[in-house]
XYZ file of C-alpha atoms in Angstrom:
531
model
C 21.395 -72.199 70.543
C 24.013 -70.134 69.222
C 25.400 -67.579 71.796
C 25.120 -64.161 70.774
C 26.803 -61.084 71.545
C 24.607 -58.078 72.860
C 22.458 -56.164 70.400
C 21.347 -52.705 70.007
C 18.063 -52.110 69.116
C 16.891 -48.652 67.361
C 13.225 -48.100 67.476
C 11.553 -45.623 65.050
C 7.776 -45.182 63.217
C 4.689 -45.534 64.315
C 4.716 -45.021 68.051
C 8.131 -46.946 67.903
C 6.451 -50.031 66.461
C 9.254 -50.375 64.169
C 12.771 -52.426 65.438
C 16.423 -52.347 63.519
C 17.890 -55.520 64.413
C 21.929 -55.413 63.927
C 23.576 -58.969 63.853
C 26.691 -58.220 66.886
C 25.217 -55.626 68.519
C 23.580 -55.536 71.773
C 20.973 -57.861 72.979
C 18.011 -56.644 74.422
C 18.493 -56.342 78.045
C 17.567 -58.846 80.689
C 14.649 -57.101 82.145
C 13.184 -56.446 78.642
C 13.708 -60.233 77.786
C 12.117 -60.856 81.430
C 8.875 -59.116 80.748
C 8.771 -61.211 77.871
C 8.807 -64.048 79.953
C 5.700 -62.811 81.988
C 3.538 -61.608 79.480
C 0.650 -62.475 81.809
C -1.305 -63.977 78.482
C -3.472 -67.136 79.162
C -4.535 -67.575 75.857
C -2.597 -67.620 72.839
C -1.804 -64.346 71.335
C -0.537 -65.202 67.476
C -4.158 -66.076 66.626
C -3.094 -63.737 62.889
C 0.204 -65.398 62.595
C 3.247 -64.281 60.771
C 4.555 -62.329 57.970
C 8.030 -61.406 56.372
C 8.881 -58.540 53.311
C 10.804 -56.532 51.912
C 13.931 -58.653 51.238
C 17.482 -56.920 50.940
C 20.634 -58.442 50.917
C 21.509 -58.748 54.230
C 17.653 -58.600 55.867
C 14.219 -58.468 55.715
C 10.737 -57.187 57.576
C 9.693 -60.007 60.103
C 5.855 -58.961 61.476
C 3.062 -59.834 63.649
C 0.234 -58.806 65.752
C -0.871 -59.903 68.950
C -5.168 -60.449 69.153
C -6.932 -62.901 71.681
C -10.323 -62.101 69.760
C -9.377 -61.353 66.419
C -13.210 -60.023 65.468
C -13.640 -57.589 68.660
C -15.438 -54.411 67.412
C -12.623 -52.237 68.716
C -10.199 -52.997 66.173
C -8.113 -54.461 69.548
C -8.014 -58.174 69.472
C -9.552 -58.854 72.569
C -5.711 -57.478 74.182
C -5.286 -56.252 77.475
C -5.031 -52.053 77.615
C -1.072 -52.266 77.507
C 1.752 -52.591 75.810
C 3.213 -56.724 75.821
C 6.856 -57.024 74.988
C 7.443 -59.546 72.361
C 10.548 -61.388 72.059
C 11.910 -62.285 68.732
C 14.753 -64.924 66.736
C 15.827 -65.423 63.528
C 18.020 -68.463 62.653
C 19.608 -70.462 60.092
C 17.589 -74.217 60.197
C 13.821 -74.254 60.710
C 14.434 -75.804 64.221
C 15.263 -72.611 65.417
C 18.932 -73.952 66.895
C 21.185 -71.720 64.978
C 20.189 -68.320 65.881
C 21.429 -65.715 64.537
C 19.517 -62.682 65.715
C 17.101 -61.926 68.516
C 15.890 -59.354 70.721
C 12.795 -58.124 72.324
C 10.050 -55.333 71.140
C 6.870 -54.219 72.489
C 3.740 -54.978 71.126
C 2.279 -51.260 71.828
C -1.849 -50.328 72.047
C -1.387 -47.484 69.722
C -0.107 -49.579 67.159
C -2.810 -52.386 67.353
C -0.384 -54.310 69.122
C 1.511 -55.055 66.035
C 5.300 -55.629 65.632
C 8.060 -54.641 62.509
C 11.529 -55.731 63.202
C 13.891 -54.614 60.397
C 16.737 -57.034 60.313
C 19.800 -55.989 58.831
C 23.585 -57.412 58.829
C 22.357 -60.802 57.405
C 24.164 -63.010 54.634
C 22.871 -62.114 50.775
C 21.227 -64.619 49.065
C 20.349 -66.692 51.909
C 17.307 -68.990 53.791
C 16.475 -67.966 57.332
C 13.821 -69.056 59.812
C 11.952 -66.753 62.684
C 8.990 -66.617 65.299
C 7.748 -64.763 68.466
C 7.338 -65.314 71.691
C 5.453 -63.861 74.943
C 5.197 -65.056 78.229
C 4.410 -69.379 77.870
C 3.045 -68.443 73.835
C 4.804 -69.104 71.159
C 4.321 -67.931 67.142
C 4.543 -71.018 63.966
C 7.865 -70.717 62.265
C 8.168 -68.703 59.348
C 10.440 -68.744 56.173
C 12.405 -65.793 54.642
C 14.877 -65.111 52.294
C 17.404 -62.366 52.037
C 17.713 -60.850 48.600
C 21.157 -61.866 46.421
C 24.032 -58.913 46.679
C 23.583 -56.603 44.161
C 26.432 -57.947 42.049
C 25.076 -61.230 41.985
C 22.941 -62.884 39.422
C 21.039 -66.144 40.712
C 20.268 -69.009 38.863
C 16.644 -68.609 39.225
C 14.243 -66.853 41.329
C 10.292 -68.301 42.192
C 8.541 -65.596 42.362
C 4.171 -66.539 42.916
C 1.817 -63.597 43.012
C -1.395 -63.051 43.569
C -4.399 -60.485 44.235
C -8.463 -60.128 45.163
C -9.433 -62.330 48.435
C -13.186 -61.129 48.916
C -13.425 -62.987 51.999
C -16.983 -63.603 51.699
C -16.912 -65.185 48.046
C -15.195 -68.236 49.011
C -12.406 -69.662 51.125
C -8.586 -68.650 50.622
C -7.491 -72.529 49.109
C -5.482 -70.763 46.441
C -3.025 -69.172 49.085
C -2.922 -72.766 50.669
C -1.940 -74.128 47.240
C 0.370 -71.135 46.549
C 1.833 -72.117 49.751
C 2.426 -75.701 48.914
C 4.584 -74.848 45.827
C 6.995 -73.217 48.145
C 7.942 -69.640 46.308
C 11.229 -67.755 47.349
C 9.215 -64.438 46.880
C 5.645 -63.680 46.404
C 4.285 -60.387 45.180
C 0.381 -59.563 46.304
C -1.108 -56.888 44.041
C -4.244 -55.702 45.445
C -7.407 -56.107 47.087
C -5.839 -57.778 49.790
C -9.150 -57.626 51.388
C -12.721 -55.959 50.863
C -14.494 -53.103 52.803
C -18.127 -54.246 52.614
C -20.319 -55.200 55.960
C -21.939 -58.627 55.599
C -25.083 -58.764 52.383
C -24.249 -55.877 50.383
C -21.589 -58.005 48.220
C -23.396 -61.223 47.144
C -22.711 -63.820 44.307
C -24.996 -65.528 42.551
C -26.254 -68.718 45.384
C -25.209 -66.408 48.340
C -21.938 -66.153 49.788
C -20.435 -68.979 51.896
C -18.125 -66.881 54.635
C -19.750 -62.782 55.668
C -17.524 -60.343 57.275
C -17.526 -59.044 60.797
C -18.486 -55.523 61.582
C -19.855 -52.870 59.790
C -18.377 -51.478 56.203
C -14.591 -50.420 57.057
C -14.804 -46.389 57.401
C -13.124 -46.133 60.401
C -9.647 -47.033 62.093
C -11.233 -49.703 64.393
C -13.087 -51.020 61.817
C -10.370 -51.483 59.212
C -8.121 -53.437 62.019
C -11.187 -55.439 62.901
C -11.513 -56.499 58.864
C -7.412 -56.969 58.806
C -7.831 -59.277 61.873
C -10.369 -61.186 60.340
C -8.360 -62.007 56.762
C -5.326 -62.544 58.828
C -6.890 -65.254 61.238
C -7.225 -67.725 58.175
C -5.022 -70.642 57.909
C -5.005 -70.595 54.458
C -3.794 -66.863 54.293
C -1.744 -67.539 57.176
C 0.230 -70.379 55.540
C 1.121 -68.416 52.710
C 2.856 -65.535 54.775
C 4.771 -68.004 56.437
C 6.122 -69.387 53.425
C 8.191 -66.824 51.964
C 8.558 -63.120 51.911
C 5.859 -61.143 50.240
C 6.037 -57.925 48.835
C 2.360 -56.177 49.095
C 0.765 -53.143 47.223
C -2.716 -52.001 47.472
C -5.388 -51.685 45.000
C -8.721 -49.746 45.645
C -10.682 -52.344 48.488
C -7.953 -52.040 51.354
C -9.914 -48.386 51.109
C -12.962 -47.854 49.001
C -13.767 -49.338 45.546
C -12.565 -47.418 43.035
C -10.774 -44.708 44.798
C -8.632 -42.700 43.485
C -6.810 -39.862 45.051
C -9.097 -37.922 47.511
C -12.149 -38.831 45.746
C -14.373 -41.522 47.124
C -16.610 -44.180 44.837
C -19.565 -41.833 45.471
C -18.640 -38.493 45.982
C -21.918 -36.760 47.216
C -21.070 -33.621 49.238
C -24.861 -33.968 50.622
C -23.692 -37.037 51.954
C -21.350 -37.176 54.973
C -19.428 -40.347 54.646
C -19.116 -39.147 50.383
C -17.482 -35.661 51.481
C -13.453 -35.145 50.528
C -12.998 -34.687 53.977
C -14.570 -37.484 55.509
C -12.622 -39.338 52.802
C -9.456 -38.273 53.940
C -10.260 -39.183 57.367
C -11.172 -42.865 55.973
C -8.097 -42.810 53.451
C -6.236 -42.042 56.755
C -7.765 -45.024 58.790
C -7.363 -47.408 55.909
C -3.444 -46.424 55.545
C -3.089 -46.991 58.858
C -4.250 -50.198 59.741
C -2.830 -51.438 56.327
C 0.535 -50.415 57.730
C 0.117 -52.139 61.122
C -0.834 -55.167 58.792
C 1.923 -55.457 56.592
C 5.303 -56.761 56.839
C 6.395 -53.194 55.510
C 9.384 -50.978 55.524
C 10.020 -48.177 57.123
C 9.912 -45.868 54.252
C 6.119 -46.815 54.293
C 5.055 -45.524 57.393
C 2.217 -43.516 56.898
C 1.707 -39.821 57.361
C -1.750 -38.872 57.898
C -3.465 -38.882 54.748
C -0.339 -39.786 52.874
C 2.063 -43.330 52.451
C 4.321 -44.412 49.840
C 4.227 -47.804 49.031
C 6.129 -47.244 45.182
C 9.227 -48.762 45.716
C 11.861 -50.828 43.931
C 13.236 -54.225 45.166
C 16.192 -55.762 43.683
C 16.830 -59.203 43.346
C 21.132 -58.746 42.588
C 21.876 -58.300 38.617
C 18.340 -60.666 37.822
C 15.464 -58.778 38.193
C 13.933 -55.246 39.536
C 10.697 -55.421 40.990
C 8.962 -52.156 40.803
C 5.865 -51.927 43.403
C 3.683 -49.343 42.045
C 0.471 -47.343 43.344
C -2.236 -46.743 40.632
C -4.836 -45.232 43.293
C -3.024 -42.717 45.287
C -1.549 -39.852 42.852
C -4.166 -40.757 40.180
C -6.603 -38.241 38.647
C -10.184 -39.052 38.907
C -11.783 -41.444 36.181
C -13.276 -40.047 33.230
C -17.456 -40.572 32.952
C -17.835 -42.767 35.543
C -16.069 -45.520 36.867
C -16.781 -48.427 34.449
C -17.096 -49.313 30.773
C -17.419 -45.991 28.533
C -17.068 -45.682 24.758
C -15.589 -43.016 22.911
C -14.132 -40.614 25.726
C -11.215 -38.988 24.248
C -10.313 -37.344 27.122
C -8.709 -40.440 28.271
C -5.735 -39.532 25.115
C -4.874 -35.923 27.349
C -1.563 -35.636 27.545
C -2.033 -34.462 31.281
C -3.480 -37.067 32.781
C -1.841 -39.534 34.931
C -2.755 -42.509 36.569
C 0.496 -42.284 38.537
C 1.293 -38.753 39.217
C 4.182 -36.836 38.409
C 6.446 -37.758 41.044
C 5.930 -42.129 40.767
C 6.476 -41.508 37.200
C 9.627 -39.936 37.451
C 10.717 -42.298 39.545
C 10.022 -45.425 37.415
C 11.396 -43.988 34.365
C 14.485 -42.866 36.377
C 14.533 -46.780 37.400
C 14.707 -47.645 33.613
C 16.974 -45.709 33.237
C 19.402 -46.683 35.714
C 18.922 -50.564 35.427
C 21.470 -53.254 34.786
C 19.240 -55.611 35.623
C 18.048 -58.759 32.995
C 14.587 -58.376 34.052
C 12.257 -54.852 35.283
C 8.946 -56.052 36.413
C 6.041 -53.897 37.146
C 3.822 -55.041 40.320
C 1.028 -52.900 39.763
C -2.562 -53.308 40.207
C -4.829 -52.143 36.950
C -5.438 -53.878 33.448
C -2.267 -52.104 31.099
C -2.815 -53.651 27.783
C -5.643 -51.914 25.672
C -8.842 -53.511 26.029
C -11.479 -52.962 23.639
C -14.945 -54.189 23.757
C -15.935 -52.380 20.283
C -15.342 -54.187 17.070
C -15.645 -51.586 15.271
C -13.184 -49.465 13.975
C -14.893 -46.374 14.820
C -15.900 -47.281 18.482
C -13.896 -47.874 20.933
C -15.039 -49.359 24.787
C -12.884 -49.738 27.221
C -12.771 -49.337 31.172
C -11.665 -46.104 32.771
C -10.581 -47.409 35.700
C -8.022 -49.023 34.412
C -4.744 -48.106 31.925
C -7.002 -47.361 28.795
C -8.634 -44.611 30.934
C -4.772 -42.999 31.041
C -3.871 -43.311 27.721
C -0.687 -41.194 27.232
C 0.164 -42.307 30.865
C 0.418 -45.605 29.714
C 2.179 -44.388 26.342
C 4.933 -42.554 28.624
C 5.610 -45.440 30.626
C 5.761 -47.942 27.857
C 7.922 -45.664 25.419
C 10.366 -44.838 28.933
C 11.267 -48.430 29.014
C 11.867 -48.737 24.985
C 13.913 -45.450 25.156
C 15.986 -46.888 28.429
C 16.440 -50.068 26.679
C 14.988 -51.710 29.111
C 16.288 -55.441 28.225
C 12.894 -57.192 28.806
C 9.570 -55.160 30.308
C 7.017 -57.697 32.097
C 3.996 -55.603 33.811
C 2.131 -58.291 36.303
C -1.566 -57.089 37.032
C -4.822 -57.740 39.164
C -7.742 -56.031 39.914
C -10.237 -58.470 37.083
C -10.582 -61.473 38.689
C -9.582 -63.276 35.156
C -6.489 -64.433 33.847
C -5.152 -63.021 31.081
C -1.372 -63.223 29.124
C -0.961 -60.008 26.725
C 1.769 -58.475 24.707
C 2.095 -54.876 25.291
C 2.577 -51.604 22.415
C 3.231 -48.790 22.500
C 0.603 -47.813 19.937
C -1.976 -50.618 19.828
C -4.120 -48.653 16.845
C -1.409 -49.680 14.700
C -1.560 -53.268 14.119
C 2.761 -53.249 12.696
C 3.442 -51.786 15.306
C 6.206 -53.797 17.281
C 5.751 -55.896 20.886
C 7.775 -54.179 23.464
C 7.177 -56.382 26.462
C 4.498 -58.612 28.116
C 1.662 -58.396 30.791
C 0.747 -61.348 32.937
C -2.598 -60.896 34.469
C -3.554 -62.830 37.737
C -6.972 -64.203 38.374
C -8.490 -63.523 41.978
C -8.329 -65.809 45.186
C -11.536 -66.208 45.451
C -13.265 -63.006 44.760
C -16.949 -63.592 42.523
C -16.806 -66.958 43.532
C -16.018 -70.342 41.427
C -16.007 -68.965 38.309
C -16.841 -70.745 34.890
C -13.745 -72.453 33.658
C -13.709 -70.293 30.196
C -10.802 -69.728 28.361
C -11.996 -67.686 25.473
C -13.016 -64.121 25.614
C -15.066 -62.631 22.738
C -12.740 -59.347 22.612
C -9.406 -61.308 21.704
C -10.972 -61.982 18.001
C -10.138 -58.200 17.514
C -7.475 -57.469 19.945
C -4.669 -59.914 18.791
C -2.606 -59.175 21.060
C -4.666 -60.589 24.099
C -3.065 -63.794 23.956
C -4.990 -65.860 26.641
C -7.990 -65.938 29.311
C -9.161 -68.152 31.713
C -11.630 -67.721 34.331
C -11.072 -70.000 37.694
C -9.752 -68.912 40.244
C -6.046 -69.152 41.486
C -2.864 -67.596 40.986
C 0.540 -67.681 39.322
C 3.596 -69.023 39.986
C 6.560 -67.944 37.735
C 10.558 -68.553 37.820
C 13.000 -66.385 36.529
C 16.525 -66.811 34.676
C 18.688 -65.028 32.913
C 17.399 -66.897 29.659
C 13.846 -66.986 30.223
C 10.628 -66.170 32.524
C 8.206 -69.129 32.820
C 4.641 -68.491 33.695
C 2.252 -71.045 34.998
C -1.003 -69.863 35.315
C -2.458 -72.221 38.607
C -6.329 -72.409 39.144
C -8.855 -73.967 41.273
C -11.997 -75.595 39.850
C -13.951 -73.738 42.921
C -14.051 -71.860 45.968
C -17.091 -71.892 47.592
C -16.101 -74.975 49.688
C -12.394 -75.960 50.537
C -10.086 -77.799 49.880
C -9.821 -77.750 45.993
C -7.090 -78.917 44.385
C -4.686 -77.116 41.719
C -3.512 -77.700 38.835
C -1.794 -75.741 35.502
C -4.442 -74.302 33.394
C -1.743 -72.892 30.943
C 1.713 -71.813 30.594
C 3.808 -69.041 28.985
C 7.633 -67.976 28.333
C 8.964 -64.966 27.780
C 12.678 -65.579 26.423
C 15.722 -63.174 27.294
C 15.689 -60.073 24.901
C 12.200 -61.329 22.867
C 9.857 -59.081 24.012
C 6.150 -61.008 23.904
C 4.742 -64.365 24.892
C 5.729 -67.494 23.555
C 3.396 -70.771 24.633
């Protein structure tokens, strides 16, 4: 092993849960890395495995959390009633012989036993290796990347993402497959898991996996639900495989959430009052938090956490993480389908709120990147069900339920000249490639950038294999569909974005294999798809 120099280690968040790790400082000291040693575990601890984020040039997020019984009803794992320290490496080679940072952190009760070390001082641009350690246990090996210096513009970047695991609808193949095709970065927009208690969520022939515990209201049961996505291999493999930048959609807290308002707001009922909301909202935050190989600037506050955020990739690409469910007003008649509500045109509604908004037109503003890329959960591209010109149907929940929010976000990157615009969405369960408009009531009007739409993991099971939706005959610029299940891989250049669209024929057993259902390009300063 290499020999390092002694570390300093600055602990800050959530009950100091959170490490800074600088490369040449001090090491952690000899009793820390002794207790360590004598974790007095007999059973292995890493039972939810690893996770990396947040890449920057010179480090990353590494994360776990220690559980013995990953579905105890406590939200605990099945730990002991103490803090257990946890000692930590990164290195160069996947043998873990060049080290090149390490140090010790505890694993504390308040926190779930979970662990975020912040690395910083690292190379740009550069592979690294890490895992844990307590007492005789010892973590898998994960893979990382930092992010390229900001000057720098990569060759190419493979970037996979993904969104929609219902747990219960069918095993997590797709992030096994995912894993297999070895990304340098993977994006996961939404519906990371589901809130539902076992039978209340069923798909046509019954669901193969149920859920533990009761439907997540409450902090120990949304840690119990965390622990139970987190113990699959599948799920497990694809954290380890590259860094993953997360963002939630509406099940990591209620279905269709948004703001303080609950699915089924019913003041006669107490688990459907704003308050009791806020106290779930609260939960949910954080034990998504604990979860997450997130930053710092995400630690939640109570009923508040920002998760918008931008993540360079040097002169190649911005990713912009956005939050659709936090700062958004409620939806207009009812969550769902609705024709001819045209409310959904006021100018003062916002599916981001004031402050997100600013901030991602500011972004487009301020670019010099080749590529700005929206991860962000919610269909953007009108949608309508209605042939006729008169009628139109679309969903509230999603960008055609914010009209003019979706007009001032598209328009901000025309009027930054924003040199190519690609929005990546989940929430459907479908696959879908679009072009996007500014104003898609006029059919001259020009294509401004593209939407890639992900299908789910597994959530509503197999699905049927179609690749045709009725609605495209009248809404030409929905350029594809497919329902199967999956995810997709893409890889950027400075000439071009490639987008292969990956699915699984089902998901109600394992083991499926993959393959390309279809592909698309977007070329360098041609905004739209190309086949």
């Amino acid at each position: 092993m290499d020999n390092i120099s002694r570390r300093s280690l600055l602990t800050v968040g959530l009950g100091a849960g959170l490490v800074a790790a600088l490369p040449g400082a001090a090491v952690a000291n000899s009793a820390a890395t002794s207790i360590a040693d004598d974790a007095g575990l007999r059973a292995d601890p890493f039972l939810l495995g690893i996770a990396s984020g947040e890449p920057w040039p010179d480090g990353f997020v590494i994360w776990t959390r220690l559980a013995l019984d990953p579905l105890a009803e406590d939200g605990l794992g099945g730990m002991p009633s103490r803090n257990v320290a946890v000692a930590w490496e990164v290195a160069e080679d996947s043998s873990m012989r060049r080290v090149v940072a390490r140090g010790v952190e505890l694993a504390r009760i308040e926190n779930a036993h979970s662990v975020h070390v912040v690395l910083r001082g690292l190379k740009p641009g550069r592979e690294y290796f890490y895992r844990f350690r307590t007492g005789r246990h010892i973590s898998a090996v994960g893979r990382t990347l930092t992010s390229p210096a900001p000057h720098e513009t990569p060759a190419a970047l493979a970037m996979a993402f993904a969104s929609c695991a219902q747990y219960e609808h069918g095993y997590f193949t797709a992030y096994s497959r995912l894993a297999q095709d070895h990304p340098d970065l993977v994006l996961h927009l939404g519906d990371y898991l589901y809130e539902y208690k076992k039978d209340s969520y069923v798909i046509p022939g019954g669901n193969p996996r149920d859920h533990a515990g009761p439907e997540t209201t409450d902090l120990a049961s949304y840690r119990q639900r965390h622990a139970q996505y987190k113990a699959d291999a599948d799920l497990q493999e694809a954290h380890s495989i590259a860094p993953w930048l997360v963002v939630w959609d509406d099940h990591e807290v209620d279905n269709n959430w948004a703001d303080e308002i609950p699915e089924n707001a019913d003041p006669s009922q107490l688990n459907d009052t704003t308050a009791h909301f806020r106290q779930r909202r609260t939960a949910a935050f954080r034990a998504y938090y604990e979860n997450m190989p997130l930053r710092a600037s995400s630690v939640p506050s109570g009923v508040d956490m920002q998760i918008y955020r931008t993540i360079q990739w040097g002169q190649l690409a911005n990713f912009h993480m956005m939050d659709t469910r936090q700062y958004r007003d409620d939806q207009l008649a009812g969550d769902g389908w609705q024709k001819n509500v045209t409310e959904r045109f006021a100018e003062n509604r916002t599916i981001t709120g004031g402050q997100q908004e600013k901030w991602l037109l500011d972004g487009f503003k301020n670019s010099t990147q080749r590529w700005d890329i929206l991860g962000q959960q919610v269909y953007f591209a009108e949608r309508d069900r209605a042939q006729s010109l008169t009628v139109d149907d679309v969903s509230m929940d999603g960008w055609d339920g914010y009209a003019a929010s979706r007009r001032r976000i598209t328009q901000g990157w025309v009027d930054a000249n924003v040199r190519n615009a690609v929005v990546l969405t989940g929430d459907v369960h479908r696959n879908w490639a679009n072009d996007v408009k500014v104003d898609y009531k006029d059919p001259s009007a020009p294509v401004v950038g593209s939407e890639l739409v992900c299908t789910a993991i597994s959530s509503t099971g197999d699905g049927n294999g179609a690749t045709t939706d009725p609605v495209m005959a009248w809404n030409p610029h929905l350029k594809f569909y497919n329902d199967n299940r999956g995810y997709v891989n893409t890889k950027i250049t400075k000439d071009a974005m490639t987008a292969d669209f990956r699915t699984l024929d089902y998901v109600r057993t394992p083991g499926a294999p993959v393959s390309t259902k279809a592909s698309f390009v977007i070329q360098d300063g041609v905004p739209g798809l190309s086949a």
